[in-house]
Coordinates of C-alpha atoms in Angstrom, one line a residue:
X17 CA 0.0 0.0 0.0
X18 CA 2.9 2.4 0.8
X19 CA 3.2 2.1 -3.0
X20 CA 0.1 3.1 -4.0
X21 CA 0.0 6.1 -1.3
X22 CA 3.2 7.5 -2.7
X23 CA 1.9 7.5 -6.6
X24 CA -1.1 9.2 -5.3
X25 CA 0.6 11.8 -3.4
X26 CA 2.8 12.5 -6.6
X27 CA -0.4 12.7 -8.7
X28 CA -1.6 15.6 -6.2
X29 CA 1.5 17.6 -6.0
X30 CA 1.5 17.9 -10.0
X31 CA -1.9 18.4 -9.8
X32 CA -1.3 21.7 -7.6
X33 CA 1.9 23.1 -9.6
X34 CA 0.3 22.6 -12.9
X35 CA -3.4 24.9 -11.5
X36 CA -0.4 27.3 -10.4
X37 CA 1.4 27.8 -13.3
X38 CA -1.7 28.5 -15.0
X39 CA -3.2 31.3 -12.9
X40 CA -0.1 32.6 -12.7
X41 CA 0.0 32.9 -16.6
X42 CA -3.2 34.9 -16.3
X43 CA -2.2 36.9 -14.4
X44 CA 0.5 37.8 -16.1
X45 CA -1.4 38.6 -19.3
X46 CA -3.9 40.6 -17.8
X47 CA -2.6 44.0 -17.8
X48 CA -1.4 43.8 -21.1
X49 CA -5.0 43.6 -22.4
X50 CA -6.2 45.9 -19.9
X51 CA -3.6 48.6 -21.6
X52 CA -6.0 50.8 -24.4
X53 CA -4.2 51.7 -27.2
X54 CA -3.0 55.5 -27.2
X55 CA -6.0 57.5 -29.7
X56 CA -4.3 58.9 -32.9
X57 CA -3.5 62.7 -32.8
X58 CA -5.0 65.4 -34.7
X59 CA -1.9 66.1 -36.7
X60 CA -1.9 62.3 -38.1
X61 CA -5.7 62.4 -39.0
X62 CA -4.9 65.8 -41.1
X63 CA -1.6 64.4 -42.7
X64 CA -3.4 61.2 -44.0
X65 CA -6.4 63.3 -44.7
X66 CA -3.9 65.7 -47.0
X67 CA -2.5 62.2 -48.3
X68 CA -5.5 61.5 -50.0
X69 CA -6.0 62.7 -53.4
X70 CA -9.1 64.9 -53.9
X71 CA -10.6 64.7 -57.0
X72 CA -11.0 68.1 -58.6
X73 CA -14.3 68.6 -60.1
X74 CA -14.5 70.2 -63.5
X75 CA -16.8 72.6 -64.6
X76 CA -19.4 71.7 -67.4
X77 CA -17.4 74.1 -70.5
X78 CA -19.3 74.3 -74.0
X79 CA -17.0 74.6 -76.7
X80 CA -17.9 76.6 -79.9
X81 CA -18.7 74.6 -82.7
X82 CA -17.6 75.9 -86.7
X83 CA -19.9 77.8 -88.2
X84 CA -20.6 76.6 -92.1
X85 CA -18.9 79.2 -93.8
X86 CA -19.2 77.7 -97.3
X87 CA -15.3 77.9 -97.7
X88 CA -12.8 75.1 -97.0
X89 CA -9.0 75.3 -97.0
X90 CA -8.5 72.6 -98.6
X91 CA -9.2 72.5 -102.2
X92 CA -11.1 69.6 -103.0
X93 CA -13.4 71.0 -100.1
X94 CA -13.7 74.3 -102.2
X95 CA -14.8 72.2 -105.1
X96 CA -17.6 70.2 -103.4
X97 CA -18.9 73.4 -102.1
X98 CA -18.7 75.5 -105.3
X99 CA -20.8 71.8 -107.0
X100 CA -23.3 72.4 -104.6
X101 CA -24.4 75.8 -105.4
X102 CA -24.0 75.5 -108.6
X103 CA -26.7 72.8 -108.2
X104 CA -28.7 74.8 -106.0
X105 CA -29.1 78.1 -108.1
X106 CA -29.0 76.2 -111.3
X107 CA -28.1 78.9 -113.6
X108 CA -24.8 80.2 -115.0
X109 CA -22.0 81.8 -112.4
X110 CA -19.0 83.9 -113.6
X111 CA -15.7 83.0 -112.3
X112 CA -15.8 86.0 -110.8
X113 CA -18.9 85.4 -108.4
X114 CA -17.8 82.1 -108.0
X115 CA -14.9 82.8 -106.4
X116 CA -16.4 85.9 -103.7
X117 CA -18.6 82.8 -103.1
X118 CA -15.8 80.7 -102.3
X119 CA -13.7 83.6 -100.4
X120 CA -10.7 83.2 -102.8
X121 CA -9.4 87.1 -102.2
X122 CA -6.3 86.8 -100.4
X123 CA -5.4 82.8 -101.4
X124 CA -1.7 82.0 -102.1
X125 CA -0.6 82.2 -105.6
X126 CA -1.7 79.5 -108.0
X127 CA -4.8 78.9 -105.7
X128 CA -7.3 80.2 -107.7
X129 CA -5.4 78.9 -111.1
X130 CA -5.8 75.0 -109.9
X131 CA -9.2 75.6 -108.6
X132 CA -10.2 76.6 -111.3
X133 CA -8.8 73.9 -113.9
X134 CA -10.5 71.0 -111.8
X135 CA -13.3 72.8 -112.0
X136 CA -13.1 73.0 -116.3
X137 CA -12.6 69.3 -116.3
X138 CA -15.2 68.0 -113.9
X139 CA -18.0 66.0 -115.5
X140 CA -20.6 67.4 -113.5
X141 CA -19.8 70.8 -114.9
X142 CA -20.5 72.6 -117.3
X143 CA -18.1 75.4 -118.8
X144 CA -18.5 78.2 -121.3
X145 CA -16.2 80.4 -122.5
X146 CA -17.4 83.7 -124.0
X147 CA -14.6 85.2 -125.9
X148 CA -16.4 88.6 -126.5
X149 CA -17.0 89.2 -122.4
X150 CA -14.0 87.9 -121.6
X151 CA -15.5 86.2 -119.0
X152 CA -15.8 82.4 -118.6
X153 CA -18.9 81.0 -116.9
X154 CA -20.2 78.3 -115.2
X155 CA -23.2 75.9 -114.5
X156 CA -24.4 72.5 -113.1
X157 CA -23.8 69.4 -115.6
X158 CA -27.4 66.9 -114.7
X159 CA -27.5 63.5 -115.9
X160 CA -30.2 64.4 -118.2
X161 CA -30.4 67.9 -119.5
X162 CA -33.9 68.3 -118.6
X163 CA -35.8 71.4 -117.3
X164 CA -39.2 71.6 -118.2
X165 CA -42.3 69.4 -119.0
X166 CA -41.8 69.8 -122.8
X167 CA -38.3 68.9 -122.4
X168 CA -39.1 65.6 -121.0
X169 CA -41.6 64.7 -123.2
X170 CA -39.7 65.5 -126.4
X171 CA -36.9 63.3 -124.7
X172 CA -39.1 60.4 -123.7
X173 CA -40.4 60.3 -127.7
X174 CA -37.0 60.8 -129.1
X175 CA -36.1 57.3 -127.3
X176 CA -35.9 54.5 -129.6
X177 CA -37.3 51.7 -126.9
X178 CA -39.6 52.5 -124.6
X179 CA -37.1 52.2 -121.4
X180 CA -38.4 53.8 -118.4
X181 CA -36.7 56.7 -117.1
X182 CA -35.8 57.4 -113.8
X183 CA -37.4 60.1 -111.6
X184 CA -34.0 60.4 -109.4
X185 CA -31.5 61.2 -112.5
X186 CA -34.8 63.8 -113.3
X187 CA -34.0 65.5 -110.2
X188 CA -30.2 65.8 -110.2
X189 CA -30.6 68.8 -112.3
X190 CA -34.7 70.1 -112.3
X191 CA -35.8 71.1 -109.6
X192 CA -39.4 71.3 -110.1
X193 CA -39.2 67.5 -111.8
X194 CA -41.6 66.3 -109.4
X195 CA -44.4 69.2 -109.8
X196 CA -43.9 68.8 -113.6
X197 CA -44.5 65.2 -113.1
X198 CA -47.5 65.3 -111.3
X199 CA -49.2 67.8 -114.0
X200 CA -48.6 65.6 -116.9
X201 CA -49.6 62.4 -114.6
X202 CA -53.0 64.3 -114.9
X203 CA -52.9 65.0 -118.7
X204 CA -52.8 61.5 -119.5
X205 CA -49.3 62.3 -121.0
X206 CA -47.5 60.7 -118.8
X207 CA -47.6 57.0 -117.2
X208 CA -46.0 56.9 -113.5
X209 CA -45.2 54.2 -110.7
X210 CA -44.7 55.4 -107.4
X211 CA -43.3 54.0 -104.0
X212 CA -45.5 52.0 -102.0
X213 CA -44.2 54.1 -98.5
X214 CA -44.5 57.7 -99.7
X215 CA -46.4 57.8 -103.0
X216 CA -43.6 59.6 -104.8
X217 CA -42.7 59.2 -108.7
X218 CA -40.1 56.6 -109.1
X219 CA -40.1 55.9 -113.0
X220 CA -42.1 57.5 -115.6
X221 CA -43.2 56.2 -119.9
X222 CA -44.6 58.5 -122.2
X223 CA -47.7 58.2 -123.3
X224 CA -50.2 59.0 -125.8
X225 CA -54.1 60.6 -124.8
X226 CA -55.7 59.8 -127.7
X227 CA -55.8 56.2 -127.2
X228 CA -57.9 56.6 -124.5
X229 CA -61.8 56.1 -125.0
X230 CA -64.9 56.7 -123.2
X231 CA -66.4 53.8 -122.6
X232 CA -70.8 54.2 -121.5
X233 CA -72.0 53.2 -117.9
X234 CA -74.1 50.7 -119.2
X235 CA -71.1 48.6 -120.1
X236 CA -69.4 49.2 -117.1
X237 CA -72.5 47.9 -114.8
X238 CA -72.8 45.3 -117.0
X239 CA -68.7 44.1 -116.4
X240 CA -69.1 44.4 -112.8
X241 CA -72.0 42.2 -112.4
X242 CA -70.0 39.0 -113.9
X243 CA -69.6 37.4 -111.1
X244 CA -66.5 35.3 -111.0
X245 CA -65.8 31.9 -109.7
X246 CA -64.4 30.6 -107.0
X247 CA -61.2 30.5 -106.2
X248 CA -61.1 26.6 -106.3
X249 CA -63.3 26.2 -108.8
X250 CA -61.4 26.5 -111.8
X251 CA -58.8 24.4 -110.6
X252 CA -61.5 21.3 -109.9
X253 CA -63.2 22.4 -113.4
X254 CA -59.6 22.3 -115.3
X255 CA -58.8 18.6 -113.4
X256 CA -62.1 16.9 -114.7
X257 CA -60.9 17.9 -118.5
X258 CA -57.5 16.3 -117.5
X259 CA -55.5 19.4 -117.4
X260 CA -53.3 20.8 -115.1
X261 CA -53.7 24.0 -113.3
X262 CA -50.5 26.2 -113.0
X263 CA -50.9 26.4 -109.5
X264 CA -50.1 22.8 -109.1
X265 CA -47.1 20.8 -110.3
X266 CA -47.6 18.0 -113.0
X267 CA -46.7 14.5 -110.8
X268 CA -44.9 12.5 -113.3
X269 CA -45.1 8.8 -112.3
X270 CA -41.8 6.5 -112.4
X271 CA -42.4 3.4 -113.9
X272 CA -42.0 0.6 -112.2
X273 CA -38.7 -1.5 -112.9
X274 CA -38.1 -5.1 -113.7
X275 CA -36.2 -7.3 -111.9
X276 CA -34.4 -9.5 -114.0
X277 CA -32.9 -12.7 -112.6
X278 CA -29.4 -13.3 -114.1
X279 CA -28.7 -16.7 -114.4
X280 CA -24.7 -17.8 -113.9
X281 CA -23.3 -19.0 -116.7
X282 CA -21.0 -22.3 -117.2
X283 CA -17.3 -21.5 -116.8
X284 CA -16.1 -22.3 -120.5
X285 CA -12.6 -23.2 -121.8
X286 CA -11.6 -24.8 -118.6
X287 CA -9.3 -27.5 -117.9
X288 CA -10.8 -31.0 -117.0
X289 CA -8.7 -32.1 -114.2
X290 CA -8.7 -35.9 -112.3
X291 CA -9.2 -37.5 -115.5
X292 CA -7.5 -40.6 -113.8
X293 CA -10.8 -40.5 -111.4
X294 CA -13.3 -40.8 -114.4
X295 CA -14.7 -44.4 -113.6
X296 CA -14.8 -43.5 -109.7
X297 CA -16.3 -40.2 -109.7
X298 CA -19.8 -39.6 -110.8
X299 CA -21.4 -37.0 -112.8
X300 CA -23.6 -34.4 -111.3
X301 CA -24.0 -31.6 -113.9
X302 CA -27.6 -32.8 -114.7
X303 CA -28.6 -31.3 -111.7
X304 CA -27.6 -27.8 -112.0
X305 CA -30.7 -25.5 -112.0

């Protein structure tokens, strides 16, 4: 028993150093989380406040956008707009306008001189020299040359087919094409399609109004009282003759195909082999189907 006594007494004695140690270690620790951490100063707070990088708000600034002058610096510009109002007034300018038009006073050198050769050799312009003005003029070159009503109808009946013409190349150059257009639409002179979405002229035919001819209201009652047949009924009337309406496609029938059963033929020109076996063997071939 004096064994047992002194294993329990050790048992105890650890026991007590080991609850020891332990409050001991809290102890320790406790005033190091009782210790607050020292608040930042104000001079920190404004240095990282400084630190920070503000973003600067703009104010809302409206540029001021070109005005449309009608003059370029380039050249090619100057062309396109001395095109367009040549095409807007539609009648002959002198150089001279022209170019207060396009602001050439004050150009470099040789400005003017190229301008005005590109201008000489453009196909959509037109240029007339008249050598007792001394001036030169110019005017807008259309597709068709076309101005008035009578001008279109003499050039619709100097065409050798009877092509349509378009209402778009009318108006390159003519301003009033589509007024014109609607007048002789009225006439009878003039036969026109239009677009579905606006009802504007899109191609135009001459034609004649003496072909035209009254015809009495009694024939006209009488045409729209035929009554016409169903839509199916022509097709079932044209299938009982044995016709073939166009609405339908012809079935063509295959005919049928034959079969034929090829029968193998004998192996000719072949060598007869055991020949030494002819009274042994017998002979079969009889029995071949």
């Amino acid at each position: 028993m004096s064994y047992l006594d002194n294993q329990i007494s050790a048992f105890k004695s650890n026991l007590t150093s080991s609850s020891n140690k332990l409050s001991n270690k809290r102890t320790a620790a406790a005033p190091a989380n009782s210790t607050t951490s020292p608040a930042p100063s104000q001079a920190s707070i404004t240095v990282k406040n400084d630190l920070k990088r503000k973003r600067v708000e703009q104010p809302n600034t409206v540029f001021s956008q070109p005005k449309d002058t009608g003059t370029g610096s380039h050249i090619i510009t100057q062309v396109t707009y001395a095109l367009e109002k040549l095409k807007e007034k539609d009648i002959q300018w002198t150089w001279q306008r022209l170019g207060e038009y396009l602001s050439l006073h004050g150009r470099e050198e040789g400005y003017g001189q190229a301008l005005k050769r590109i201008l000489i050799t453009h196909d959509k312009v037109k240029y007339q020299r008249v050598d007792g003005k001394g001036e030169d003029f110019f005017s807008f070159r259309p597709i068709h040359d076309i101005r008035s009503a009578d001008e279109l109808l003499g050039f619709l009946q100097s065409q050798p087919t009877a092509q349509a013409l378009s209402v778009k190349d009318l108006k390159d150059g003519w301003h009033g094409a589509l007024d014109a257009i609607d007048d002789l639409e009225k006439q009878g002179k003039l036969s026109v399609t239009r677009h579905k979405k606006d009802d504007s002229p899109r191609f135009v035919w001459p034609n004649d109004p003496s072909l035209f001819f009254p015809i009495d209201q009694e024939f006209k009652t009488m045409w729209q009282k035929i009554k016409l047949p169903e839509p199916g009924a022509l097709a079932d009337e044209l299938e009982r003759e044995g016709l073939t309406p166009a609405n339908k496609s012809r079935s063509i029938k295959a005919k049928p195909v034959k079969h034929e059963n090829k029968t193998k033929r004998a192996r000719k020109g072949g060598k007869t082999t055991n020949t030494h076996m002819a009274g042994v063997l017998r002979d079969y071939s009889h029995l071949k189907k």
